mmCIF file of C-alpha atoms in Angstrom:
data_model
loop_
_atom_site.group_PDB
_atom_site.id
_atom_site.type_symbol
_atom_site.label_atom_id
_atom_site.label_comp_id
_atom_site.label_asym_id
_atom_site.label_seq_id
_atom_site.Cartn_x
_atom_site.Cartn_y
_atom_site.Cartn_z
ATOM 1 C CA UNK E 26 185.739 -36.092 -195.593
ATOM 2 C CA UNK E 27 182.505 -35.593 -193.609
ATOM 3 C CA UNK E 28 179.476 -38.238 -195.095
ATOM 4 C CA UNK E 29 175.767 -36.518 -195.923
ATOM 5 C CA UNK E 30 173.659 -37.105 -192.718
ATOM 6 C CA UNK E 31 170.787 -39.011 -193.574
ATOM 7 C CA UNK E 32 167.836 -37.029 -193.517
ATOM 8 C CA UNK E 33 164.283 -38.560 -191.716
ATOM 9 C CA UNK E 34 160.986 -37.150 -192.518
ATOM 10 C CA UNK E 35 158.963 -37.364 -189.305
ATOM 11 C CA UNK E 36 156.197 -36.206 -187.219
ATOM 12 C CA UNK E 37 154.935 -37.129 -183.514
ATOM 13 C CA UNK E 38 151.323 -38.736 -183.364
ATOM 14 C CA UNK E 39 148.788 -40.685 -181.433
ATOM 15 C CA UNK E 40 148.107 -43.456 -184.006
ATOM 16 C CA UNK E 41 144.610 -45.105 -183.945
ATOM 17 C CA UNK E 42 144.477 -49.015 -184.054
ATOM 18 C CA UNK E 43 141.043 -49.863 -182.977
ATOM 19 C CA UNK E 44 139.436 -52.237 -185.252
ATOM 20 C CA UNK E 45 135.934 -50.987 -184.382
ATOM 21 C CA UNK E 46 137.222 -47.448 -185.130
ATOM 22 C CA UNK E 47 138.980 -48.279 -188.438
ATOM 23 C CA UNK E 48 136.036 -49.568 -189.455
ATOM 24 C CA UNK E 49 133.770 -46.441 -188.781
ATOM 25 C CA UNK E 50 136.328 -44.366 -190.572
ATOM 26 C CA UNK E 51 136.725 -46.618 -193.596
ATOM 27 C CA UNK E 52 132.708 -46.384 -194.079
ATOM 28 C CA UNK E 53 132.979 -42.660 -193.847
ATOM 29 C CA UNK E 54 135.982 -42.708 -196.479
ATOM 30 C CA UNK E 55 133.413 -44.839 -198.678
ATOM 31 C CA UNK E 56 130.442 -42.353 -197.990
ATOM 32 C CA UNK E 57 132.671 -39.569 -199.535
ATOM 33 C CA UNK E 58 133.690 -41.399 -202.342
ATOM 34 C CA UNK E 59 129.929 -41.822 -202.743
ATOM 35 C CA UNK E 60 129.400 -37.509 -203.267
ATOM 36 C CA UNK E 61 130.947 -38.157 -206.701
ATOM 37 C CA UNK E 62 133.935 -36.011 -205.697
ATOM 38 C CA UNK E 63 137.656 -37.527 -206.101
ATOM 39 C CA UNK E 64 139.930 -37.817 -203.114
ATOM 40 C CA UNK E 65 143.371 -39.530 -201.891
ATOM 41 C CA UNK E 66 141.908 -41.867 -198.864
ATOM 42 C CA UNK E 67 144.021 -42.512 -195.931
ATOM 43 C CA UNK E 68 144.925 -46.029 -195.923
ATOM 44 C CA UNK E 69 143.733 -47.858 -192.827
ATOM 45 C CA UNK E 70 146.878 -48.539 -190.814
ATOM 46 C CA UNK E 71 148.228 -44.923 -191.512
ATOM 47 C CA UNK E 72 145.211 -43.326 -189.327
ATOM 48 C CA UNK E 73 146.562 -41.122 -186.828
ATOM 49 C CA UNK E 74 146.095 -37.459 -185.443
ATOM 50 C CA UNK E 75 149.221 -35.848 -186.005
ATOM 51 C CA UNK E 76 150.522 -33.928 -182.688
ATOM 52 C CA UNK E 77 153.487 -32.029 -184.625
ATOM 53 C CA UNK E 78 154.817 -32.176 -187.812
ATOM 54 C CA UNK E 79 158.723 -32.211 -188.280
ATOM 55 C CA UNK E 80 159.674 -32.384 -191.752
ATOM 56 C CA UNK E 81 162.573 -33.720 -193.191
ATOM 57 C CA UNK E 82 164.878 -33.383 -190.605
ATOM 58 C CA UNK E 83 169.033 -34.795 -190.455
ATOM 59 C CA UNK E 84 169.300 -37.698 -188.208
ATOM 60 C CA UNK E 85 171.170 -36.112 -185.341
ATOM 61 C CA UNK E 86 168.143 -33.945 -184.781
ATOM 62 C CA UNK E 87 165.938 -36.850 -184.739
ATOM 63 C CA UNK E 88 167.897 -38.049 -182.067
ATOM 64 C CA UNK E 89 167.683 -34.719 -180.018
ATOM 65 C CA UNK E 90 164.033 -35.200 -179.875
ATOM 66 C CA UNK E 91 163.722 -38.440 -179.227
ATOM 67 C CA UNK E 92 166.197 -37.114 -175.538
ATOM 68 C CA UNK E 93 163.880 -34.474 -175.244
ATOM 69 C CA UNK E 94 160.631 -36.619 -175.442
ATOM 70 C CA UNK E 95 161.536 -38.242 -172.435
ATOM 71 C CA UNK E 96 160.326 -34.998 -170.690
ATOM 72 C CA UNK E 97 156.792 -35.788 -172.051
ATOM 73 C CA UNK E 98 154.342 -36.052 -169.433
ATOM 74 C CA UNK E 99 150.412 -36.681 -169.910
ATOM 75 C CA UNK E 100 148.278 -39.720 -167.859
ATOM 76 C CA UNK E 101 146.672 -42.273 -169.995
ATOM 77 C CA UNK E 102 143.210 -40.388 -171.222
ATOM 78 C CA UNK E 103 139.874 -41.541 -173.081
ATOM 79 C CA UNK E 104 139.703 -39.769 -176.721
ATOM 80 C CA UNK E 105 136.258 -39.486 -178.626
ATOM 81 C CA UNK E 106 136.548 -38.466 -182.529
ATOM 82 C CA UNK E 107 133.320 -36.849 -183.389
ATOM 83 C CA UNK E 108 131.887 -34.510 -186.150
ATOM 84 C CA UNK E 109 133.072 -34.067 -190.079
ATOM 85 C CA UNK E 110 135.373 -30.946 -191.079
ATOM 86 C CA UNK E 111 136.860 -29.456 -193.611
ATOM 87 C CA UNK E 112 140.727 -27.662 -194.099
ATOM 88 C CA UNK E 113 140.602 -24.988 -195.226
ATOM 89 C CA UNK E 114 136.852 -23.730 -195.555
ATOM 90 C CA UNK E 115 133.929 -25.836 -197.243
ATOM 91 C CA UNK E 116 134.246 -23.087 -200.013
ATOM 92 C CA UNK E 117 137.682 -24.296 -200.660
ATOM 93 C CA UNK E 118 137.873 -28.094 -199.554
ATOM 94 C CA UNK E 119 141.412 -30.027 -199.365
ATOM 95 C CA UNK E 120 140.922 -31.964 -196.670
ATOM 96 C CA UNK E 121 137.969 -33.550 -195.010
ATOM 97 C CA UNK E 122 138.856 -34.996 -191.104
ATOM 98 C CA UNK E 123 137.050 -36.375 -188.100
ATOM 99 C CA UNK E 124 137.064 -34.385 -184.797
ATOM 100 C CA UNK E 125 137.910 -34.980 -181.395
ATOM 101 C CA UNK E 126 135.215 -34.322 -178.710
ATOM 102 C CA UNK E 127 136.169 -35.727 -175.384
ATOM 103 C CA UNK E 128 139.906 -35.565 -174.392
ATOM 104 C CA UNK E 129 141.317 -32.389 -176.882
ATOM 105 C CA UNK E 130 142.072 -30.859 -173.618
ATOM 106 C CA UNK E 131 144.959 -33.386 -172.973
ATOM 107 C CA UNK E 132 145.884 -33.194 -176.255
ATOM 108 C CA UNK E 133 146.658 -29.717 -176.324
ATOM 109 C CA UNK E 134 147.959 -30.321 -173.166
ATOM 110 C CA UNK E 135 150.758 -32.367 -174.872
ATOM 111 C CA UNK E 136 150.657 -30.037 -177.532
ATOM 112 C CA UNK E 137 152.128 -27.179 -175.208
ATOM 113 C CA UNK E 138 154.853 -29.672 -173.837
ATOM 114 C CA UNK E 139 155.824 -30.416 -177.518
ATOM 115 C CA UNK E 140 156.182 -26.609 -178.285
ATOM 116 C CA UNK E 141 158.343 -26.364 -175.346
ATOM 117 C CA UNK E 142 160.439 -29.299 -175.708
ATOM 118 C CA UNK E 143 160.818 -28.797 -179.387
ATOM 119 C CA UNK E 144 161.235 -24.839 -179.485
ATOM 120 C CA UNK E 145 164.573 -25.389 -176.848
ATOM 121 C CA UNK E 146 165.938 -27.739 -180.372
ATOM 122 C CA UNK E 147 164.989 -24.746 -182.951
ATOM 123 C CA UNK E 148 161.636 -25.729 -184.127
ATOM 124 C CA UNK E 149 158.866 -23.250 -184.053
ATOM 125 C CA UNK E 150 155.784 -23.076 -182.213
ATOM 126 C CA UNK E 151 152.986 -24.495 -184.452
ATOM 127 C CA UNK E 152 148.995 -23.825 -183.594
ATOM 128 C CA UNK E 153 146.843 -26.952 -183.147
ATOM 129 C CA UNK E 154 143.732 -27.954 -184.254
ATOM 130 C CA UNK E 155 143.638 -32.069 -183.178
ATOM 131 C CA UNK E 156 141.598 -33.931 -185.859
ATOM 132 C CA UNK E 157 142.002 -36.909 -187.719
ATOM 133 C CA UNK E 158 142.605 -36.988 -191.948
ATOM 134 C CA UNK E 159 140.288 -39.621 -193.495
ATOM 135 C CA UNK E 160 141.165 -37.918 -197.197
ATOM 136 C CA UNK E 161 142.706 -35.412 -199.091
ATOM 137 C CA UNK E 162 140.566 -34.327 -202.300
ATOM 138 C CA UNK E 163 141.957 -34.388 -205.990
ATOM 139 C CA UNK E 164 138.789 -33.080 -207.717
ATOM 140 C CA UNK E 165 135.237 -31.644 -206.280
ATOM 141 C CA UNK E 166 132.700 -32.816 -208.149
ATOM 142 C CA UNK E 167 129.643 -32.081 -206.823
ATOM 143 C CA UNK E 168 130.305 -29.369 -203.235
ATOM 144 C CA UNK E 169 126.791 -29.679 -202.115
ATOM 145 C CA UNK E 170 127.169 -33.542 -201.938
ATOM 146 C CA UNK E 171 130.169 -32.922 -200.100
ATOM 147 C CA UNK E 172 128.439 -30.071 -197.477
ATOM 148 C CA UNK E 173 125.063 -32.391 -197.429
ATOM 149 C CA UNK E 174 127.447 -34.960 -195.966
ATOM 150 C CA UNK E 175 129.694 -32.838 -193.547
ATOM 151 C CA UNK E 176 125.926 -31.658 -192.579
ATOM 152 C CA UNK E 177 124.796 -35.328 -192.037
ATOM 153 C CA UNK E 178 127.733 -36.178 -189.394
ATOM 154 C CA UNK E 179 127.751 -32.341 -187.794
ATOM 155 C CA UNK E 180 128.297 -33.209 -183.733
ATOM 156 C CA UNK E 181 128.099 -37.214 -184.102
ATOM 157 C CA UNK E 182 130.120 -39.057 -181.901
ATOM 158 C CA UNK E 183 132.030 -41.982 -184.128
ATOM 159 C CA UNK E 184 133.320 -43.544 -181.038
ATOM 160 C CA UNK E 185 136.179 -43.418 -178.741
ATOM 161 C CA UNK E 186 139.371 -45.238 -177.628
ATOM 162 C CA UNK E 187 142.316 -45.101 -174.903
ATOM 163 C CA UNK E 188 145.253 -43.068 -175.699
ATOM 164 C CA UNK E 189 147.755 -45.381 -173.943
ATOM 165 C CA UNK E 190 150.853 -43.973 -176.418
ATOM 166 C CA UNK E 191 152.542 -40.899 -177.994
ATOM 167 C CA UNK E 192 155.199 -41.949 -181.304
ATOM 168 C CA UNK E 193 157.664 -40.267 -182.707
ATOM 169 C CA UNK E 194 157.290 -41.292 -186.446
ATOM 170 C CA UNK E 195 159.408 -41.634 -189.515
ATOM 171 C CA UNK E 196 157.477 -41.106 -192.802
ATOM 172 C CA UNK E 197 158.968 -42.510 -196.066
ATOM 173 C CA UNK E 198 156.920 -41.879 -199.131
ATOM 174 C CA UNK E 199 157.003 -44.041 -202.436
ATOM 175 C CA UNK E 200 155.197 -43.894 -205.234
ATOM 176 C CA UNK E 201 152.028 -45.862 -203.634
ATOM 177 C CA UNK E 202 151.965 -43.463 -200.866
ATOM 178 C CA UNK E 203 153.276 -42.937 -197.293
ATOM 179 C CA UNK E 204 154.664 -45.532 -195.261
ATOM 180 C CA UNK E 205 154.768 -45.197 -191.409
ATOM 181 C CA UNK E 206 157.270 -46.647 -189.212
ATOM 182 C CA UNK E 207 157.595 -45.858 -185.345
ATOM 183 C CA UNK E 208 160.907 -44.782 -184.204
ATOM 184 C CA UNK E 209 160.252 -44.090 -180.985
ATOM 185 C CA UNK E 210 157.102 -45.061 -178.411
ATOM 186 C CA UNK E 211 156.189 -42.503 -174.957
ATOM 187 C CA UNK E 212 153.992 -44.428 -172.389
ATOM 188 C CA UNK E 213 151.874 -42.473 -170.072
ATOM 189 C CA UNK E 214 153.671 -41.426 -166.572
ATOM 190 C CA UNK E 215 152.203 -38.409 -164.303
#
């Protein structure tokens, strides 16, 4: 008798762990609490800007794509996040992220190679729009509080940090929300 694979819910990310950063995006979390609408913040040491998205997928596979990472090529680059959005449209707001300004070029870069090397293992190719989640909204309260704010941070530059890593992720949610472990690191190489 065959066991049940165990099944891993996982994505591929740059993770952010810049103090100076974290801090920037936990005053923006407080400035939205602040429109009087409800949201689900990101907790600090979960901000990241997610490169792919796998899903709950059985172990083996997780292992296939950890092989096939090792094809992953980019150079160490500088990444600015900048600018307020919203997913899907401010008339309809479920999300609210930061931006990247400087160096979304080589992420899409290492977007492409992820299509690639993931596509050859069955996974479709995915679109990308590189940004970082700072909440996901339960209830809008007041929208023009919401747009006066996205208005307020249109184009500003929050800072910027090194991407020296790429991590294959395993995702495990409980009741108090997701936890994040890395299963597998990429360093830079040309």
């Amino acid at each position: 008798m065959v066991g049940l694979e165990r099944i891993i819910r996982s994505f591929i990310s740059v993770d952010v762990e810049d103090d100076k950063l974290l801090d920037v995006f936990q005053t923006l979390q407080r400035r939205l609490v602040e429109t009087g609408n409800v949201f689900k913040l990101v907790e600090r040491s979960n901000m990241h800007i997610t490169l792919r998205f796998l899903g709950n997928i059985p172990e083996s596979l997780v292992k296939r794509v950890m092989k096939g990472l090792e094809e992953l090529k980019f150079r160490q680059f500088r990444m600015e996040f900048k600018g307020l959005g919203v997913f899907p449209s401010r008339s309809y707001v479920r999300v609210v992220w930061v931006g990247v300004g400087e160096g979304v070029d080589e992420l899409r870069d290492i977007h492409v190679q992820l299509n690639g090397i993931l596509g050859r293992l069955g996974f479709k190719s995915e679109r990308f729009s590189p940004h970082l989640t700072l909440a996901r909204v339960k209830a809008v309260r007041s929208r023009a509080e919401l747009v006066r704010l996205l208005q307020e941070y249109d184009g500003v530059s929050f800072g910027s940090m090194d991407v020296s890593s790429v991590r294959l992720k395993r995702s495990t949610l409980t009741p108090r929300g997701p936890v994040y472990d890395t299963i597998m690191e990429v360093k830079p190489r040309p």
